[in-house]
Coordinates of C-alpha atoms and ligand atoms in Angstrom, one line a residue:
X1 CA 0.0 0.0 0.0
X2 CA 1.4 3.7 -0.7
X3 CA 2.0 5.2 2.0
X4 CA 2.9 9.5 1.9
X5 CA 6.6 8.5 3.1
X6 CA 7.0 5.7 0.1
X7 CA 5.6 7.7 -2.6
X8 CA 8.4 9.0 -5.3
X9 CA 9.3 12.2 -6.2
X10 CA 8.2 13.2 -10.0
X11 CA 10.8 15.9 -10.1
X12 CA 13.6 13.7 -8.8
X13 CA 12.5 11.4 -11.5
X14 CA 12.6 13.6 -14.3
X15 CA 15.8 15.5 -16.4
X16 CA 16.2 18.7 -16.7
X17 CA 14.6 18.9 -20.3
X18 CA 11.0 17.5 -19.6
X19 CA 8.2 18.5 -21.5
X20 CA 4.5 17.2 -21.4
X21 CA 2.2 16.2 -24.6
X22 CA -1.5 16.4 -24.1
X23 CA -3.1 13.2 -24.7
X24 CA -6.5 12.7 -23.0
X25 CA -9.0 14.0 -20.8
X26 CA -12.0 13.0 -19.1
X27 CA -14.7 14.9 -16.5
X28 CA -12.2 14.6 -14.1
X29 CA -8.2 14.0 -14.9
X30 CA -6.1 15.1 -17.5
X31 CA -3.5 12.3 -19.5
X32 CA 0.2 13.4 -20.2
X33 CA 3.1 11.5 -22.0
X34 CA 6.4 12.5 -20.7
X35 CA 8.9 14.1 -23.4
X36 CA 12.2 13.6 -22.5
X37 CA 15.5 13.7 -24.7
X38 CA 17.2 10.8 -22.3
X39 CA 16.4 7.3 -21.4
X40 CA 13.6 7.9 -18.8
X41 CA 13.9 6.3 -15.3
X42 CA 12.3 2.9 -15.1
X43 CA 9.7 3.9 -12.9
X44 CA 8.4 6.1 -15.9
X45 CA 8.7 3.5 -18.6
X46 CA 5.7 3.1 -20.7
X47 CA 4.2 4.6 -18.4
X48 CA 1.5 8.0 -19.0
X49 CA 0.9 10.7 -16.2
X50 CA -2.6 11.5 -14.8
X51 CA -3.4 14.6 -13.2
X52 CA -6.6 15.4 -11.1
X53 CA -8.3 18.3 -12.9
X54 CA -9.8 21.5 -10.6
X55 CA -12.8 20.1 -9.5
X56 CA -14.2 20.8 -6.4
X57 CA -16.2 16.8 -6.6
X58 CA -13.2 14.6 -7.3
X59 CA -11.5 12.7 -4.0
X60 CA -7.9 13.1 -4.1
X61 CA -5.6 10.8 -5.0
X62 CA -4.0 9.5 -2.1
X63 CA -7.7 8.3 -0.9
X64 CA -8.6 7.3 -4.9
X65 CA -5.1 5.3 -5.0
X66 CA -6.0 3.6 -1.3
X67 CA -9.4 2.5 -2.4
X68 CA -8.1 1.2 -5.8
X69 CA -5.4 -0.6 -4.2
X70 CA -8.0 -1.9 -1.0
X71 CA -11.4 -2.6 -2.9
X72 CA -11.0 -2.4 -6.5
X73 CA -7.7 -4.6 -7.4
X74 CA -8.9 -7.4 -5.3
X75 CA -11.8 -8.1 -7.4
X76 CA -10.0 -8.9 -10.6
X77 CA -7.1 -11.0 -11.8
X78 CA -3.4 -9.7 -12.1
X79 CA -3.5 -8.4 -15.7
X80 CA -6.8 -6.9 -15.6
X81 CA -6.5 -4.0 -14.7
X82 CA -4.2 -0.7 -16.1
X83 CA -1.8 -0.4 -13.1
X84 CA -1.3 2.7 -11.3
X85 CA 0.9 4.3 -8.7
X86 CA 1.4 7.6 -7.1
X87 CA 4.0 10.2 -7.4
X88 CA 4.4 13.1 -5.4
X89 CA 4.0 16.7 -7.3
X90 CA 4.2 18.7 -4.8
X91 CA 4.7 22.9 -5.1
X92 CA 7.1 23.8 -2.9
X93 CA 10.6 23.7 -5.6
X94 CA 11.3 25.5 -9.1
X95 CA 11.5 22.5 -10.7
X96 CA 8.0 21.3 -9.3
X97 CA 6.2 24.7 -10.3
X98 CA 7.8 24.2 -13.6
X99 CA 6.1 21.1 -13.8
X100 CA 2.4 22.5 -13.3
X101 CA 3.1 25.1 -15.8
X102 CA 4.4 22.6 -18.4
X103 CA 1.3 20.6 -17.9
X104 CA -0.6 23.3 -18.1
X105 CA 0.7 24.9 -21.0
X106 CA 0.7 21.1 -22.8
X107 CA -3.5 21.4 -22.3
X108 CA -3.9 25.3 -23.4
X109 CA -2.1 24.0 -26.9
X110 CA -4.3 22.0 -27.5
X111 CA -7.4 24.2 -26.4
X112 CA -9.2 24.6 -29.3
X113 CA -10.0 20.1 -30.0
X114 CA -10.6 20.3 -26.7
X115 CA -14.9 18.5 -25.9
X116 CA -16.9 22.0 -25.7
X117 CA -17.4 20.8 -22.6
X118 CA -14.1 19.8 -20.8
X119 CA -12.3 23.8 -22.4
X120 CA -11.1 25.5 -19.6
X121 CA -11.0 23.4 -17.5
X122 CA -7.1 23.2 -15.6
X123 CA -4.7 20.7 -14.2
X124 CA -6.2 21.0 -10.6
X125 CA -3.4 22.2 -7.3
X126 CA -2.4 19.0 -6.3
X127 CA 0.0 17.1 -4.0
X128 CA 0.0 13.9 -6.0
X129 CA -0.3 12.7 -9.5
X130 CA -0.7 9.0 -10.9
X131 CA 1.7 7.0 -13.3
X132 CA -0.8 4.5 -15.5
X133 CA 0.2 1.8 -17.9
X134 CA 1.2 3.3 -20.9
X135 CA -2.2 1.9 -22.9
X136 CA -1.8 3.6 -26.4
X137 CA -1.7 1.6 -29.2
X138 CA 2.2 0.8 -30.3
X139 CA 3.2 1.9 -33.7
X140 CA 4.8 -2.0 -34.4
X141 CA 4.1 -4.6 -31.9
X142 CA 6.4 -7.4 -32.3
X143 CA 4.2 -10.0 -30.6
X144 CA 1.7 -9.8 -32.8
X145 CA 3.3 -10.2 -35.9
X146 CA 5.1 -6.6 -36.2
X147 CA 1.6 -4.3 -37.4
X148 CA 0.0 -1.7 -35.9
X149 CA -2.1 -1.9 -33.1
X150 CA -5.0 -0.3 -33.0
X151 CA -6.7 0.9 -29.6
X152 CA -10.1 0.7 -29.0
X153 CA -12.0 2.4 -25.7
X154 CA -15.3 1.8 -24.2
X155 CA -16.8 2.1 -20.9
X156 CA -18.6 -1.1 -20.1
X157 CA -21.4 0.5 -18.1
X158 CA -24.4 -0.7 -16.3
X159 CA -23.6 -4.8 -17.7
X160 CA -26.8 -5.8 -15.4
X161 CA -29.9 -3.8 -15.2
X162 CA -30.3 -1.1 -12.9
X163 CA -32.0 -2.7 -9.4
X164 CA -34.6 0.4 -9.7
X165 CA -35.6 0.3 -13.2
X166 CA -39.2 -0.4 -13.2
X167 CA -39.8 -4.4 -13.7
X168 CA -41.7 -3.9 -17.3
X169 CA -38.6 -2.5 -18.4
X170 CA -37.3 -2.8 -22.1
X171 CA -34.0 -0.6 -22.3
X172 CA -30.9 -1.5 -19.9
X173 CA -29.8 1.1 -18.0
X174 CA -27.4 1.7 -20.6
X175 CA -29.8 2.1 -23.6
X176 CA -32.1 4.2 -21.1
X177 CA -29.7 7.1 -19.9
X178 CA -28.3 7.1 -24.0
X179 CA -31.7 7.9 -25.4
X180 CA -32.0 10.3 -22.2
X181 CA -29.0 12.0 -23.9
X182 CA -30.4 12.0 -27.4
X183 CA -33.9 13.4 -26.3
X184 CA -32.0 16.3 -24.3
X185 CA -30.0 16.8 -27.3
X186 CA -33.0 16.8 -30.1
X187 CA -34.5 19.0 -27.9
X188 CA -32.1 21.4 -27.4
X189 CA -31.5 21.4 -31.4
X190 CA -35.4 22.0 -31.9
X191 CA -35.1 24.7 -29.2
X192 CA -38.4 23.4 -27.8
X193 CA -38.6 23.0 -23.9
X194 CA -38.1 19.6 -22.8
X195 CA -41.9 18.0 -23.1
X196 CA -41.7 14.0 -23.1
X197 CA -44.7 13.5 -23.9
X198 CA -45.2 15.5 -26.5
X199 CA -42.0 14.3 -28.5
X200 CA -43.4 11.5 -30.5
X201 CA -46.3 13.2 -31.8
X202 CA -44.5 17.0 -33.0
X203 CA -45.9 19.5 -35.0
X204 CA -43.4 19.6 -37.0
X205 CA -42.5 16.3 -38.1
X206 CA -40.4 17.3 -41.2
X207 CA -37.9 19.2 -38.7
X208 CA -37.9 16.5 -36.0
X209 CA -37.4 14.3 -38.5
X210 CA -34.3 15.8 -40.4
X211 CA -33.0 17.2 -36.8
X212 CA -33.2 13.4 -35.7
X213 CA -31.4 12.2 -38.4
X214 CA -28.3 15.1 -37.8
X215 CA -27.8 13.5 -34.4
X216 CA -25.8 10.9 -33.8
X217 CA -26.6 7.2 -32.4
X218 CA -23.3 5.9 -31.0
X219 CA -25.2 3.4 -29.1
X220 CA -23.2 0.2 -27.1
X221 CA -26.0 -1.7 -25.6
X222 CA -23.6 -2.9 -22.7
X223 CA -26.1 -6.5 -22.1
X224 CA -25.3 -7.3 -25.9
X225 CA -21.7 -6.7 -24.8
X226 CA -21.9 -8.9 -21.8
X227 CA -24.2 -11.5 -24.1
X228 CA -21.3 -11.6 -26.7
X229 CA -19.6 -14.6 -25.5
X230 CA -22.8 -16.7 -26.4
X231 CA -25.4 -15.0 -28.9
X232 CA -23.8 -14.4 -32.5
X233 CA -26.4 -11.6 -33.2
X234 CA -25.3 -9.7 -29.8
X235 CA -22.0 -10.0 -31.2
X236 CA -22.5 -9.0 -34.7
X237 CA -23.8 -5.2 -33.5
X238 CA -21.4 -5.1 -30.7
X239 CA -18.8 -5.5 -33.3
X240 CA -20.5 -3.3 -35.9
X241 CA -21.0 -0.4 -33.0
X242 CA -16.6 -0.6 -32.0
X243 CA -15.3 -0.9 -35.1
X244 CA -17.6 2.0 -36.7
X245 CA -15.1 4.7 -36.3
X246 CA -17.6 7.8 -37.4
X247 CA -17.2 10.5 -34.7
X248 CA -19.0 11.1 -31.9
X249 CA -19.5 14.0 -29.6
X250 CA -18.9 11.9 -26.4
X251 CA -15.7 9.3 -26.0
X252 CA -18.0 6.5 -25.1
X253 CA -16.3 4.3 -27.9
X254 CA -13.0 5.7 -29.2
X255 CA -11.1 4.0 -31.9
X256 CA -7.4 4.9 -33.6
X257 CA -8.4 3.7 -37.3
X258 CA -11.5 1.8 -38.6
X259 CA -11.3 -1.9 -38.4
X260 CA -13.0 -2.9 -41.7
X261 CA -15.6 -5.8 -41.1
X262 CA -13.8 -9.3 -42.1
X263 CA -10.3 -8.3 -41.3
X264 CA -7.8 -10.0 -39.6
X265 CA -8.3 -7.4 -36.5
X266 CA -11.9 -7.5 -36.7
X267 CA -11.8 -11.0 -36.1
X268 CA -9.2 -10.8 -33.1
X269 CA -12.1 -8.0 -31.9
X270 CA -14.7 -11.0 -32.3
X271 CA -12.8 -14.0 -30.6
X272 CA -11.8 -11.0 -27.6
X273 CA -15.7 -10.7 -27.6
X274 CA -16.0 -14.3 -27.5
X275 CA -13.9 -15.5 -25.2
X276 CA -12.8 -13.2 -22.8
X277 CA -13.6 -13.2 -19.1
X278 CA -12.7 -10.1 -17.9
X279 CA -16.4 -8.4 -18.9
X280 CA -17.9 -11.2 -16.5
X281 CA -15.7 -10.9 -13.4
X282 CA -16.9 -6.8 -14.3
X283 CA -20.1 -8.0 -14.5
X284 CA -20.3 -10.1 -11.3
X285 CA -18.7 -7.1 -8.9
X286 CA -21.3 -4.5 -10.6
X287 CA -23.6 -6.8 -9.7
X288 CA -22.3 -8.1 -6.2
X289 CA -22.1 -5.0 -5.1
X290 CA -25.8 -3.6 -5.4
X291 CA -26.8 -6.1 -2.9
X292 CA -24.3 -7.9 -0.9
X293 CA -26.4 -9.4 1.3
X294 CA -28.3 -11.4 -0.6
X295 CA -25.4 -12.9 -3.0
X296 CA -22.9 -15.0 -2.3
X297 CA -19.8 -14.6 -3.8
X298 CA -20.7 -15.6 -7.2
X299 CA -23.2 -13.4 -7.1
X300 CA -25.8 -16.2 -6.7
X301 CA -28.8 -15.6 -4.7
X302 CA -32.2 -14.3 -4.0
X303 CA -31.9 -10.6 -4.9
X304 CA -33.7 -7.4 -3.3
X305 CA -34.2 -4.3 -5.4
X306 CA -32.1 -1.9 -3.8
X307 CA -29.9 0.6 -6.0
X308 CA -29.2 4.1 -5.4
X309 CA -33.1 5.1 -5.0
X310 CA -33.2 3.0 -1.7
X311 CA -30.1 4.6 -0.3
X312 CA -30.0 7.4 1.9
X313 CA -28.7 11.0 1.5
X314 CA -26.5 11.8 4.8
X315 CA -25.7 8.1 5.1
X316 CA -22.5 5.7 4.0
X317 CA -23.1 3.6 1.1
X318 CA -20.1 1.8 0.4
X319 CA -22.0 -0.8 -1.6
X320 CA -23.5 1.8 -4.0
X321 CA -20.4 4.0 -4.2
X322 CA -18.5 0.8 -5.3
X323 CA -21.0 -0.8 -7.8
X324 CA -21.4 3.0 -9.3
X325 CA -17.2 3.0 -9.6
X326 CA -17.4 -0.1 -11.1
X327 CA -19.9 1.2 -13.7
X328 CA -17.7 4.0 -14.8
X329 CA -14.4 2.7 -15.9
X330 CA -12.9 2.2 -19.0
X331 CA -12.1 -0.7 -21.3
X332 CA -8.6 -0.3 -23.2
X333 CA -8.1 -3.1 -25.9
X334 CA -4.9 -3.2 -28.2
X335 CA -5.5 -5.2 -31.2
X336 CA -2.6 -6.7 -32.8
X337 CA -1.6 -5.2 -36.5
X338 CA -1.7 -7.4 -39.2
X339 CA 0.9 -9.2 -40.0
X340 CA 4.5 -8.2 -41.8
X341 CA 6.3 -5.2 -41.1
X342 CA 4.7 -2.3 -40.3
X343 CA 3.1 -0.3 -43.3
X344 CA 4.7 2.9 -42.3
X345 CA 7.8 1.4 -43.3
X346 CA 7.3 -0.1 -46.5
X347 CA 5.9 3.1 -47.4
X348 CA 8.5 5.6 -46.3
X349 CA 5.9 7.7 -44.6
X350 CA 5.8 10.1 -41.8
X351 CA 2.5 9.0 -40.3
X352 CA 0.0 5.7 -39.5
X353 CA -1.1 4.4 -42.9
X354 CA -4.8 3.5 -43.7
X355 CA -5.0 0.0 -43.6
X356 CA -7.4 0.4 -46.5
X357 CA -5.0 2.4 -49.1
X358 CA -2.4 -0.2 -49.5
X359 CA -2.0 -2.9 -51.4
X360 CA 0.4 -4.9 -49.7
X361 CA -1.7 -5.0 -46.6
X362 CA -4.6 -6.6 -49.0
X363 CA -2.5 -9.1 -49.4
X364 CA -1.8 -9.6 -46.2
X365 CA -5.0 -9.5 -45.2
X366 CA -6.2 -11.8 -48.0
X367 CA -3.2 -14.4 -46.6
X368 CA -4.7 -14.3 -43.0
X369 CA -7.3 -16.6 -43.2
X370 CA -9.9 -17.1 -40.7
X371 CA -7.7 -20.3 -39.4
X372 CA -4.8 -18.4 -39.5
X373 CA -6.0 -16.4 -36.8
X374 CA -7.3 -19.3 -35.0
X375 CA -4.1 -20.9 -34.8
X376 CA -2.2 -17.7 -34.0
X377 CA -1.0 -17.1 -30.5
X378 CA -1.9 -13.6 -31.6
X379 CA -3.9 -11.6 -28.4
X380 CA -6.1 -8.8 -27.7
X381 CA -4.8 -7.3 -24.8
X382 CA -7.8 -6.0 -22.8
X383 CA -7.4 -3.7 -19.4
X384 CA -9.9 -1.9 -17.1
X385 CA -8.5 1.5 -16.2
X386 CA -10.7 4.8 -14.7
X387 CA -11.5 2.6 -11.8
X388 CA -11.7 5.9 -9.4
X389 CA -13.9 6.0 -6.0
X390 CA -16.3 7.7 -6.9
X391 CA -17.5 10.5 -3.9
X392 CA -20.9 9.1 -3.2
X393 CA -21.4 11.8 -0.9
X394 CA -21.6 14.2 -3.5
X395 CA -22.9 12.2 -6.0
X396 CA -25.6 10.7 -4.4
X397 CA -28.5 13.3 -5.2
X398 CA -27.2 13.6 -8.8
X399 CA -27.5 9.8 -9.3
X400 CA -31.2 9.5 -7.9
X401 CA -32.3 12.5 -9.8
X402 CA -31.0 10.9 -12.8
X403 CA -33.0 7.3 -12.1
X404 CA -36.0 9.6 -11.0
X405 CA -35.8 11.0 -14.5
X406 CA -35.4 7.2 -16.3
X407 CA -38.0 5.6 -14.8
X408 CA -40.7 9.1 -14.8
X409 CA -40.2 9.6 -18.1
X410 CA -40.5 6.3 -19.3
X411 CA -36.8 5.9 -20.9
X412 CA -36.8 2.3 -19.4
X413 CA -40.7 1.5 -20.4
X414 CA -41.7 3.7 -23.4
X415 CA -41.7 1.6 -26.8
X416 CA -40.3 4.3 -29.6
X417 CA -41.7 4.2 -33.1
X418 CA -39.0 3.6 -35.7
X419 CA -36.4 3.5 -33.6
X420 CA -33.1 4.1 -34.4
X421 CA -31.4 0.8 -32.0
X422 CA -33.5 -1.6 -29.7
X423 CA -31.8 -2.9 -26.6
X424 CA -31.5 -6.5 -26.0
X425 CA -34.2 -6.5 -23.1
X426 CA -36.6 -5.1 -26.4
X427 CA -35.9 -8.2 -28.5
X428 CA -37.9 -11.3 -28.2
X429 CA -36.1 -14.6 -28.4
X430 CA -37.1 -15.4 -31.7
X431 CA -35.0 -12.3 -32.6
X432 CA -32.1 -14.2 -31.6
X433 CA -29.8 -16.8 -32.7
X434 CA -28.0 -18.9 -30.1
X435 CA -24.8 -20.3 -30.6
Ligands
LIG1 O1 -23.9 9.6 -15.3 P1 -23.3 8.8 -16.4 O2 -23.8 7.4 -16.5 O3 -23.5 9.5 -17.7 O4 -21.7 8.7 -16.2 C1 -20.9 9.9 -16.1 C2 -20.0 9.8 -17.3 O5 -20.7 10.0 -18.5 P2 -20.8 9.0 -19.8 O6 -22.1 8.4 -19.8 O7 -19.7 7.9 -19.5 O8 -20.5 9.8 -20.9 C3 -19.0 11.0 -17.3 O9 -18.1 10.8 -18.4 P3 -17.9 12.0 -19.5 O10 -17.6 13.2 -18.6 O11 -19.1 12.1 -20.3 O12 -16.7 11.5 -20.2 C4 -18.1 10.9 -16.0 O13 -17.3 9.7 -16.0 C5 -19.0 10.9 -14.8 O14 -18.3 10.6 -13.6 P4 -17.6 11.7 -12.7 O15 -18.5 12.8 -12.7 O16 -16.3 12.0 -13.5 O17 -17.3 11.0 -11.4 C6 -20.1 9.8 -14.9 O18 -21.0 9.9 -13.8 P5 -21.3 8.8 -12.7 O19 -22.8 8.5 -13.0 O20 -20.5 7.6 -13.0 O21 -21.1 9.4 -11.4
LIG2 N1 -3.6 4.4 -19.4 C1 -4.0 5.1 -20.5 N2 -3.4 4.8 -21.7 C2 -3.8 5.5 -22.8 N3 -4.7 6.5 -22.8 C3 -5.3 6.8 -21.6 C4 -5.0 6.1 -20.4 N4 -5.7 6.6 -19.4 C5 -6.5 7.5 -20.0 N5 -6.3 7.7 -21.3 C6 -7.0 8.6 -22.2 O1 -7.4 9.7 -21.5 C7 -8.9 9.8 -21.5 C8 -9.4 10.3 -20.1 O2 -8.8 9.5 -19.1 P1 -9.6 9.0 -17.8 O3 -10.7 8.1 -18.3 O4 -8.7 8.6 -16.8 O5 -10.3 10.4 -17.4 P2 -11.5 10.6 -16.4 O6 -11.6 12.1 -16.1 O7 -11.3 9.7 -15.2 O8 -12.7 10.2 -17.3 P3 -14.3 10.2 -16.9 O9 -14.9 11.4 -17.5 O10 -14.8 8.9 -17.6 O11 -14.4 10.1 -15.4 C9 -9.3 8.3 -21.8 O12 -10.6 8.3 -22.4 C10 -8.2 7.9 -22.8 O13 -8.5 8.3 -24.1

């Protein structure tokens, strides 16, 4: 366990000439890579920096890094999750002061791409900031044949339904809050006060209808993601949704390059989807944790309804502040290149070739066969990361609101004519195919 006396030094651990690069952000940290000119020290290899951004709602990282280490790591397998550990920042030297104005100078560069959302916001005054597994994808990864990677991001939210959505439900809690999202947005666009129940019947059809289509869908049922493993159908749209790389305003599903369907990385994607166990063990603590009581530890049981409507404002809910951490983390995946050497070099260019443009990597592709890949050691390597406690305290109000909204509005319950995506918990059996 880290303890304030163990925790290294960044500045100790950095030369003179460090710079930062900008390379991700989310509600509530900020991602750097580390430029330096020398060999770095081995605590920074392949390794990012994350920063806790102003925010008056986060927890701070020594109590983030404790829970992680206490409650979150124990629930999963040694490989499963992106590893972090803490260094001190401190403000007391040159050198560390130099630091928070690199950092911060490395975000205002890239201000303008910036979410409309996240813009101004700053690295926030903190003692401590976190080293994570380098997770990017790798230009060449020798293991997998010498290609390029690709990296592919989701969050695998919600992969059991909400305890409080109403029992006639026929969204996930997933599918729900999304088309939440897109009614709040097509409102907004139509400049019409929210009204529910007015929004299937509009007077102006032609408008809602061309607004509707302007908007996009980026829609990851998360029970077809967990269903993967067994239905082919689940799988076909889970795969068509992560490999579509058409972009979105949120970073729900992010994605380096497009993974065409039938190529030797959409099929890795597909036997990951298949096979893996990480989404279940996920799956079993989201789960676990919205009513310990009455499950035993795997997760079997008769369960009560209790999610974050039957909790209490004022009180501890460690259960609840868990299961909702659990619910908000990321999924990295690297997917191996194809293989050869990398296209990059064949070609003499300066950046990532399209997979698409060249015909050498047709060829390639055209070589792997589906058996090829079957017989490959070749792996998607898959990592949780984002794991943070989340500050139920706080939270706790904005959460119920939010299910309040769900189930009052009927985002769980109400059927939607031509609808865009249906949820699994819409489609009858005979839908389905089974494996
Ligand atoms: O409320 P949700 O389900 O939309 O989740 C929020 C996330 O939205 P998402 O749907 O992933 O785009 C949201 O992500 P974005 O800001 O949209 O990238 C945050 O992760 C937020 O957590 P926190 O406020 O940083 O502790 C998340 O809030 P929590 O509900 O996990 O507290
Ligand atoms: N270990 C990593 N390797 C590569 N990229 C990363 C890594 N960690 C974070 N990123 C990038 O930075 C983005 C934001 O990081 P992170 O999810 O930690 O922020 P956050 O504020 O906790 O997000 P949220 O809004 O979901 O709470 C990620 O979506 C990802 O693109």
């Amino acid at each position: 366990m880290s303890t304030p006396s163990t925790i290294p030094d960044l500045a100790a651990l950095l030369a003179d000439d460090f710079d930062f690069k900008f390379v991700g952000e989310g509600a509530a940290n900020i991602i750097f890579e580390i430029i330096q000119s020398q060999e770095p020290d081995p605590l920074l290899h392949d390794k990012l920096l994350r920063v806790p951004k102003a925010r008056a709602i986060a927890l701070d990282y020594l109590h983030v890094q404790e829970y992680w280490e206490s409650s979150v790591r124990p629930l999963f397998q040694d490989g499963d999750l992106v590893n972090q550990v803490l260094v001190h920042l401190g403000a007391c030297s040159a050198k560390q002061n130099l630091i928070i104005s690199r950092m911060q100078a490395a975000v205002s560069s890239v201000e303008p791409t910036r979410r409309k959302d996240f813009r101004g916001s700053t690295v926030g005054e903190t003692e401590y900031a976190m080293l994570v597994d380098d997770m990017r994808a790798a230009r060449s990864n020798i293991k997998g044949g010498g290609g390029f990677e690709i990296l592919l991001e989701f969050k695998p939210k919600w992969l059991t339904q909400s305890p409080d959505a109403p029992a006639n439900a026929i969204r996930c809690r997933n599918c729900a809050k999304e088309w939440l999202r897109y009614h709040d947005k097509l409102q907004k666009k139509l400049q019409k006060p929210p009204k529910l129940q007015q929004s299937f019947t509009p007077d102006d059809k032609l408008q809602r209808r061309q607004t509707q289509k302007a908007l996009p869908l980026p829609v990851l049922c998360t029970i077809d993601l967990l269903n993967s493993s067994s239905c082919i159908k689940a799988r076909e749209r889970v795969l068509s949704r992560l490999t579509d790389p058409s972009p979105t305003s949120r970073s729900t599903v992010a994605l380096t390059n497009a993974i065409p369907e039938g190529s030797r990385q959409w099929r890795l994607l597909s036997r990951w989807l298949e096979g893996n166990s990480l989404l279940k063990r996920l799956e079993l603590a989201q789960r676990a944790n919205d009513d310990p009581e009455h499950l035993d530890r795997n997760g079997r049981g008769k369960r009560k309804r209790g999610g974050c409507l039957t909790a209490l404002v004022g009180q501890e809910n460690p259960e609840l502040d868990l299961a909702m951490t659990l619910r908000d983390c990321t999924c990295f995946l690297r997917i191996p290149g194809p293989p050869g050497p990398p296209p990059l070099e064949r070609a003499g260019a300066g950046g990532p070739a399209e997979e698409d443009d060249d015909d050498d990597d047709e060829q390639g592709e055209a070589a792997a066969t589906e058996q090829d890949v079957e017989e490959e050691s070749v792996e998607v390597e898959a990592k949780l990361g984002d794991l943070d406690k989340k500050n139920g305290a706080a939270k706790l109000a904005t959460w119920q609101a939010l299910e309040r909204r769900l189930i009052d509005e009927g985002f769980y319950t109400k059927r939607r004519p031509r609808a865009e995506w249906t949820c699994a918990l819409e489609r009858t059996d005979e839908d389905e195919d089974e494996d």
